[in-house]
CSV table of C-alpha atoms and ligand atoms in Angstrom, one decimal:
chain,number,residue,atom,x,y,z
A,1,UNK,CA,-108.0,-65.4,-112.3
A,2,UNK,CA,-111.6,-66.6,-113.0
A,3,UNK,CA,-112.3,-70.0,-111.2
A,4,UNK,CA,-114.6,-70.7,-113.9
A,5,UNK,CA,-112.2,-70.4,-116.6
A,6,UNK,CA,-109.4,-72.1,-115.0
A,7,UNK,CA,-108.0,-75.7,-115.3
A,8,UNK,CA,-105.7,-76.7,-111.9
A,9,UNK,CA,-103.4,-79.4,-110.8
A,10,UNK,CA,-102.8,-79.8,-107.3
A,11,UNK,CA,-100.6,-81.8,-105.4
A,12,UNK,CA,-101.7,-83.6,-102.5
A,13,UNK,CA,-105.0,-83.4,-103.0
A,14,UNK,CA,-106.2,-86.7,-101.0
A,15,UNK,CA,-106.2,-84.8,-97.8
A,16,UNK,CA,-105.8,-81.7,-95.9
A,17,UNK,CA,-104.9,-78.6,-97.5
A,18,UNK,CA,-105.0,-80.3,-100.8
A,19,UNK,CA,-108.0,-81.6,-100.7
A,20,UNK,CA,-110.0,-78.7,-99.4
A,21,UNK,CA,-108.6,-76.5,-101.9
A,22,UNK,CA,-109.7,-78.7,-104.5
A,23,UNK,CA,-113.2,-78.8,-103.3
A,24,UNK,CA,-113.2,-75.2,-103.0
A,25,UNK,CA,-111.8,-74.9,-107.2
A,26,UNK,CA,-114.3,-77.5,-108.3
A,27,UNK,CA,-117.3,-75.1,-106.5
A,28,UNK,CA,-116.1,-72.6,-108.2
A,29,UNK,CA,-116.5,-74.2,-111.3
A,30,UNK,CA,-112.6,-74.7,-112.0
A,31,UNK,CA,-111.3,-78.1,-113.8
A,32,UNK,CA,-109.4,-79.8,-111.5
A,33,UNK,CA,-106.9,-82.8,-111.8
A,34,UNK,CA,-106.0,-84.1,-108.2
A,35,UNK,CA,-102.1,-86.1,-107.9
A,36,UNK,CA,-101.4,-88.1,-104.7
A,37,UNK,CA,-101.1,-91.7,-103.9
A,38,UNK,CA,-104.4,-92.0,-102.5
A,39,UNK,CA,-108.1,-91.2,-104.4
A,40,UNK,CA,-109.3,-88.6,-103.2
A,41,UNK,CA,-112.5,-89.2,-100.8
A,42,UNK,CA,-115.9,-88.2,-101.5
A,43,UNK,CA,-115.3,-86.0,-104.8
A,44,UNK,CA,-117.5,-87.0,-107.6
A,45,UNK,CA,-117.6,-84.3,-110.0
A,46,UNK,CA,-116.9,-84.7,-113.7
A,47,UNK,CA,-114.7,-81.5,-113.4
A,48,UNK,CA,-112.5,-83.4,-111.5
A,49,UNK,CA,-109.7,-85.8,-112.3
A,50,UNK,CA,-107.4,-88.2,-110.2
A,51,UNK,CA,-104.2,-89.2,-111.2
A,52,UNK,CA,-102.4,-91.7,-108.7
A,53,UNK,CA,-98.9,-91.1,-108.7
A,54,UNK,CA,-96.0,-91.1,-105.9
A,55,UNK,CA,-94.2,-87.4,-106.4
A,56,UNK,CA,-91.2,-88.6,-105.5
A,57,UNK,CA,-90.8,-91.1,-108.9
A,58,UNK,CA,-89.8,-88.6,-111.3
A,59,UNK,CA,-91.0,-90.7,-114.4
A,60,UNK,CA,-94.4,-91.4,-112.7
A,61,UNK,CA,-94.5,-87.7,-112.1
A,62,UNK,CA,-93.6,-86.9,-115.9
A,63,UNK,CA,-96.3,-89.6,-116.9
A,64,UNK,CA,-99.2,-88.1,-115.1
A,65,UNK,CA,-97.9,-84.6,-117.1
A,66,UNK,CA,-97.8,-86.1,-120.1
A,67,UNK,CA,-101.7,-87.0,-119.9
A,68,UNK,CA,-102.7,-84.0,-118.2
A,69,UNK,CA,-101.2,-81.6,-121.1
A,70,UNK,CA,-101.9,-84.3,-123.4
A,71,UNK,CA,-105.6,-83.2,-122.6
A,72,UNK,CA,-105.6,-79.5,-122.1
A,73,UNK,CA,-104.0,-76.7,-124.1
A,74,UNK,CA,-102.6,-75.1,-121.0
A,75,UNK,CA,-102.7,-75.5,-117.0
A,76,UNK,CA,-103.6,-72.2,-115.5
A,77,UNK,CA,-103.2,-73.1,-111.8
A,78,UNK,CA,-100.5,-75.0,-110.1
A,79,UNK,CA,-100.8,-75.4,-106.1
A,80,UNK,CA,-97.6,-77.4,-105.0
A,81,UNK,CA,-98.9,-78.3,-102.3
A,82,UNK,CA,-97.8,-82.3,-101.1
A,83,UNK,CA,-95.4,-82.6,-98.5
A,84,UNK,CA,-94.9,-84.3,-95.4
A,85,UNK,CA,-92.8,-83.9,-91.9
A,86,UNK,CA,-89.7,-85.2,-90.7
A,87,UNK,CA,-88.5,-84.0,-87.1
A,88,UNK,CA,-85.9,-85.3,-84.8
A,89,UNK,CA,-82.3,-84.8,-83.9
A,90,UNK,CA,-80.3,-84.0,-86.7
A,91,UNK,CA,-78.4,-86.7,-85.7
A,92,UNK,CA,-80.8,-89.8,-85.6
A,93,UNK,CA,-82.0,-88.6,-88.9
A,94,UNK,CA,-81.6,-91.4,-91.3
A,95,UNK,CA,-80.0,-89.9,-94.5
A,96,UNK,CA,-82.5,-92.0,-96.8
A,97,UNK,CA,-85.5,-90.2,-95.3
A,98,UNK,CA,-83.8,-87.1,-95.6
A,99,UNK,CA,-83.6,-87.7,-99.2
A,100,UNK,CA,-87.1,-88.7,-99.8
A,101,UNK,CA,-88.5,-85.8,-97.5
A,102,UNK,CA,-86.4,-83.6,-100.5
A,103,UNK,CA,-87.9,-85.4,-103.0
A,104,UNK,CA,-91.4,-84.5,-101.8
A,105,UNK,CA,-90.9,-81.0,-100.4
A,106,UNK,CA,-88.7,-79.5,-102.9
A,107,UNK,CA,-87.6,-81.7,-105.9
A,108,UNK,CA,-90.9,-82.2,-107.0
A,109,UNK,CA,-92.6,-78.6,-106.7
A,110,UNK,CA,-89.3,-78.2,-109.5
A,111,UNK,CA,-90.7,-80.9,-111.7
A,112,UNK,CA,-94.4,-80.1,-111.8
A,113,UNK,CA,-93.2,-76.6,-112.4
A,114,UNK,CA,-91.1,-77.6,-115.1
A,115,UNK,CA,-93.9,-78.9,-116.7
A,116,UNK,CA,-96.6,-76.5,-116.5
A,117,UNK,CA,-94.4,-72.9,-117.1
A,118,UNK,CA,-93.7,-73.5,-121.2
A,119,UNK,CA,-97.6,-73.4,-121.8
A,120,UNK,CA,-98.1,-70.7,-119.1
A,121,UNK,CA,-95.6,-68.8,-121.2
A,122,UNK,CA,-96.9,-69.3,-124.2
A,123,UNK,CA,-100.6,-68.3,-123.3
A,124,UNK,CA,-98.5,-65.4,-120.9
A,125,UNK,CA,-100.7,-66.2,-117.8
A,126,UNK,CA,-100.8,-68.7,-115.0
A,127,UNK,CA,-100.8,-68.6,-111.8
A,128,UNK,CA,-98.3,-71.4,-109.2
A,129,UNK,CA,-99.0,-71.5,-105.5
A,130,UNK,CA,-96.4,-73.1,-103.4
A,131,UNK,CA,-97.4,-74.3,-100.3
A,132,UNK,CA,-94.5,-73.6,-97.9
A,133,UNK,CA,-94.7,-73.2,-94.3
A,134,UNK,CA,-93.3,-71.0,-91.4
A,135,UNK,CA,-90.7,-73.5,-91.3
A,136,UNK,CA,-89.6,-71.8,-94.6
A,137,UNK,CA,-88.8,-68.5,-92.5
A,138,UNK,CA,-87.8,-69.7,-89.4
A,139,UNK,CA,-85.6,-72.7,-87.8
A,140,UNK,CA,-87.1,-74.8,-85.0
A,141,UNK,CA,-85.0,-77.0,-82.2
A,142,UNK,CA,-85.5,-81.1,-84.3
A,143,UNK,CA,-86.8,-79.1,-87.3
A,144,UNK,CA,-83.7,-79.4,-89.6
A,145,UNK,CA,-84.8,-81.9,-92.5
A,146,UNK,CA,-88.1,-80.2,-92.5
A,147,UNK,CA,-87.2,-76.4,-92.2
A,148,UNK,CA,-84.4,-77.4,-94.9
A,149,UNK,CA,-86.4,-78.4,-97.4
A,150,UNK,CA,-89.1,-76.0,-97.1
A,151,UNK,CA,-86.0,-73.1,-97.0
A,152,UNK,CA,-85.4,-74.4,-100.1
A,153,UNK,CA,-88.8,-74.3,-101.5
A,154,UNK,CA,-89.1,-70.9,-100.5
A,155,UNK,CA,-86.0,-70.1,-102.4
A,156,UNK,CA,-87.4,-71.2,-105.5
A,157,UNK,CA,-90.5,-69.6,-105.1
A,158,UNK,CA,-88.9,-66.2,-104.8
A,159,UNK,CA,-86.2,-67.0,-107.4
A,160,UNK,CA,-89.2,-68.2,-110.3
A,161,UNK,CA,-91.5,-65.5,-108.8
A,162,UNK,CA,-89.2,-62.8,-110.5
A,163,UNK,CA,-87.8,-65.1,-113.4
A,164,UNK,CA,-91.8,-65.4,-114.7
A,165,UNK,CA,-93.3,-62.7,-114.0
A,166,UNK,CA,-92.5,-61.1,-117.2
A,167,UNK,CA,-94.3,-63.7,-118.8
A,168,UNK,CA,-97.4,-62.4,-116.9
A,169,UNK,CA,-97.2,-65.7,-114.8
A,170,UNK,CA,-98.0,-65.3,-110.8
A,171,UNK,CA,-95.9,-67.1,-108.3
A,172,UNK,CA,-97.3,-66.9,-104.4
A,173,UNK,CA,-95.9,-68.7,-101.7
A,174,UNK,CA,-97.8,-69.7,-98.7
A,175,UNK,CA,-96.6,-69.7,-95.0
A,176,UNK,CA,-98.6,-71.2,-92.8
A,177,UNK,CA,-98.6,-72.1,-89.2
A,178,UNK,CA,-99.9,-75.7,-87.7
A,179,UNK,CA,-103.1,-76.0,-89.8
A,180,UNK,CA,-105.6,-78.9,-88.8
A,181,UNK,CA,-105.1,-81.5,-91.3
A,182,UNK,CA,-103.5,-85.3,-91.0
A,183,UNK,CA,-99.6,-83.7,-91.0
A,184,UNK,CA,-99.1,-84.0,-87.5
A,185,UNK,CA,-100.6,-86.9,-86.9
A,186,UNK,CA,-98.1,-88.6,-89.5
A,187,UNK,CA,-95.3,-86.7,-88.3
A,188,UNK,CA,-96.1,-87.9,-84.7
A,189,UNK,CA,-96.2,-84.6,-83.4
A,190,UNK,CA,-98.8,-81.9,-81.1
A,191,UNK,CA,-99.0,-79.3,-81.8
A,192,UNK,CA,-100.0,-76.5,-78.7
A,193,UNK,CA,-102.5,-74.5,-81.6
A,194,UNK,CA,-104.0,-75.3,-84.9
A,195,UNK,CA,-105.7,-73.4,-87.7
A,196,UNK,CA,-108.6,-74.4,-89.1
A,197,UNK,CA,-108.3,-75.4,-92.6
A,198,UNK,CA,-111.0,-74.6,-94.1
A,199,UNK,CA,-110.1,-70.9,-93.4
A,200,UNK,CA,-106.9,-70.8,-94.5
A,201,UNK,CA,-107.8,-72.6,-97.8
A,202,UNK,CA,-110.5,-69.7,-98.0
A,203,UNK,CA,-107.2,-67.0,-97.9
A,204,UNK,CA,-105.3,-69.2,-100.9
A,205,UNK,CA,-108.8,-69.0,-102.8
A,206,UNK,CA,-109.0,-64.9,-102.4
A,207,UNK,CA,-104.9,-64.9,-103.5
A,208,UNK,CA,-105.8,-66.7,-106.6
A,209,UNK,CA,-109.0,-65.3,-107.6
A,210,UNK,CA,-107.6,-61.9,-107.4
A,211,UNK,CA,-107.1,-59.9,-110.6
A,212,UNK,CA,-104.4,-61.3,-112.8
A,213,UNK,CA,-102.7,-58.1,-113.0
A,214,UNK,CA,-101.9,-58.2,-109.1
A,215,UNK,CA,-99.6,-60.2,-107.6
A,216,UNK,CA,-100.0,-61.1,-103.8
A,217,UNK,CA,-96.8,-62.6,-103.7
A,218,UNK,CA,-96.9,-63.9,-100.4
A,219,UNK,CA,-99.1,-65.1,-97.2
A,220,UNK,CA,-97.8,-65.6,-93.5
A,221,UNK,CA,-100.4,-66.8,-90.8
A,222,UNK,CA,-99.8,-68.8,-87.6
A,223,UNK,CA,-102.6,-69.2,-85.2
A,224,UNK,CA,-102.9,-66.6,-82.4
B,301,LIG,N1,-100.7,-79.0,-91.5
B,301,LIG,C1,-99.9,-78.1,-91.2
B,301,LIG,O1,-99.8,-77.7,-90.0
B,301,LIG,C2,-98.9,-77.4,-92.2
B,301,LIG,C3,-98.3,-76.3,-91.8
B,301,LIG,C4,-97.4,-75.7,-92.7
B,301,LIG,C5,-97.3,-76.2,-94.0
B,301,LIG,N2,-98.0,-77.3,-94.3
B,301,LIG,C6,-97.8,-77.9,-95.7
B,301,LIG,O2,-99.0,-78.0,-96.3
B,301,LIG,C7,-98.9,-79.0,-97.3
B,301,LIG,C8,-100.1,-80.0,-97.2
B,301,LIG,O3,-100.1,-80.6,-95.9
B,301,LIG,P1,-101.4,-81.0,-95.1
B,301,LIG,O4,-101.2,-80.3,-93.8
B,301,LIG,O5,-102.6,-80.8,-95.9
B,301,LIG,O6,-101.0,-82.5,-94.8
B,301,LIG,P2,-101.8,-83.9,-95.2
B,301,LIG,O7,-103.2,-83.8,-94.8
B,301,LIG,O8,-100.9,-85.0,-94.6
B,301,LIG,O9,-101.7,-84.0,-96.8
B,301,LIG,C9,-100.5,-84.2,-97.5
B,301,LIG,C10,-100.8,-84.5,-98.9
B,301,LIG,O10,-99.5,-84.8,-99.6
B,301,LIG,C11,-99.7,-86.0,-100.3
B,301,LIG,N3,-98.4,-86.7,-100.5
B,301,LIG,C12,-97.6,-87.1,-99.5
B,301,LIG,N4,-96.6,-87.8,-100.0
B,301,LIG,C13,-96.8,-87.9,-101.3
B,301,LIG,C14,-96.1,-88.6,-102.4
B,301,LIG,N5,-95.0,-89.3,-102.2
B,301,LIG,N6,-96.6,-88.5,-103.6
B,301,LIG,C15,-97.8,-87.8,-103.8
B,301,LIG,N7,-98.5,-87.2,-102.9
B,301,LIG,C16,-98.0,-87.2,-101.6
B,301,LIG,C17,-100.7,-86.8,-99.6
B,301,LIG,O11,-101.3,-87.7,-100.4
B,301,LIG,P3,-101.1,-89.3,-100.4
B,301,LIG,O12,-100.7,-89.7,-99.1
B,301,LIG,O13,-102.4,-89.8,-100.9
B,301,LIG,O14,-100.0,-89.5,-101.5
B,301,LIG,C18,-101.7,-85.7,-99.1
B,301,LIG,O15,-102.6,-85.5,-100.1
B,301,LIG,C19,-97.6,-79.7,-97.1
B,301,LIG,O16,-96.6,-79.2,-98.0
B,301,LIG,C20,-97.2,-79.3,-95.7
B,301,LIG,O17,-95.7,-79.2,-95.5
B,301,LIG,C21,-98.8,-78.0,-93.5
């Protein structure tokens, strides 16, 4: 895929992950909408669009669909990419938080995906990155709301990776290690090593801007 010729949505894009990739897809000269609650600091370009909206309200999130493919014929790119962190003792977890941690991680990667594969088909390209995590693969000790839901979202990257890509759409899922964005911070945690995010938003760039006829279905990295 040509960044050039490519309109985006990606969640999360006020921080972090999110919001370096969508500097990186407005430099290469992609049209970008941007969803998360907050605007997005220090991106002016007229390629780029913010669209407030909290994920986890499933009409807000149909809304801010509506006027994206209200606007453009198709979406070529979509990086699921907003989540957050819930740790503790399965125990003390509070089943309300549980809930809305599945909203975020793995209800509403469904949703925006939903809403973006019907004019992927139809065009037969497309490309949807979904930003999982290590904790997709493996279980940690006061890990369980978190390694659940991103389970999960690996489950239906691998399951809609197969279902569409006879309708030449791309589905990649990321695994990454501690990267260093604001997630740990909010999940009051410290990590021993961190990436650095710029690099691994580099990696997700080269997935996506490889040829549209090959499919690099997957990326693992922890730091060393
Ligand atoms: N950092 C790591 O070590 C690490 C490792 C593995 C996987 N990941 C995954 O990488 C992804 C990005 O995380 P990050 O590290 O870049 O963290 P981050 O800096 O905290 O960014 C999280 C993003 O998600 C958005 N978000 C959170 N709740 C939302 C809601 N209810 N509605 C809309 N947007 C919401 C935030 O925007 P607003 O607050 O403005 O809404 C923000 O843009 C997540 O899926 C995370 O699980 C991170």
């Amino acid at each position: 895929m040509k960044l050039n010729d490519c309109t985006a949505v990606v969640t999360g894009a006020s921080s972090g992950i999110g919001l370096e990739l969508t500097r990186r897809l407005l430099e290469g000269g992609a049209t970008v909408y941007g969803l998360s609650r907050r605007k997005p600091a220090g991106i002016e370009s007229p390629s780029f669009t913010f669209l407030e909206v909290d994920l986890t309200h499933r009409e807000e999130l149909d809304r801010v669909f509506d006027t994206v493919l209200d606007r453009e014929e198709t979406v070529d790119l979509l990086v699921n990419n907003a989540g957050a962190g819930l740790f503790g003792p399965v125990e003390e977890i509070v089943p309300e938080e549980w809930e809305q941690l599945i909203a975020l991680n793995l209800t509403a990667p469904f949703l925006c995906t939903r809403r973006v594969v019907p004019g992927m088909q139809a065009a037969r390209r497309g490309t949807i990155v979904n930003i999982s995590s290590i904790a997709g693969l493996r279980g940690f000790k006061n890990g369980s709301a978190y390694c659940a839901s991103k389970f999960g979202l690996d489950g239906f990257s691998e399951a809609i990776k197969e279902e569409l890509r006879e309708s030449g759409i791309r589905v990649m899922t990321v695994n990454p290690g501690s990267t260093d964005t604001a997630f740990f911070r909010n999940a009051n945690l410290e990590p021993r090593k961190l990436m650095d995010t710029g690099a691994l938003v580099g990696i997700i760039i080269d997935m996506i801007t490889l040829p549209d006829d090959i499919l690099p279905d997957r990326f693992v990295a922890r730091p060393l």
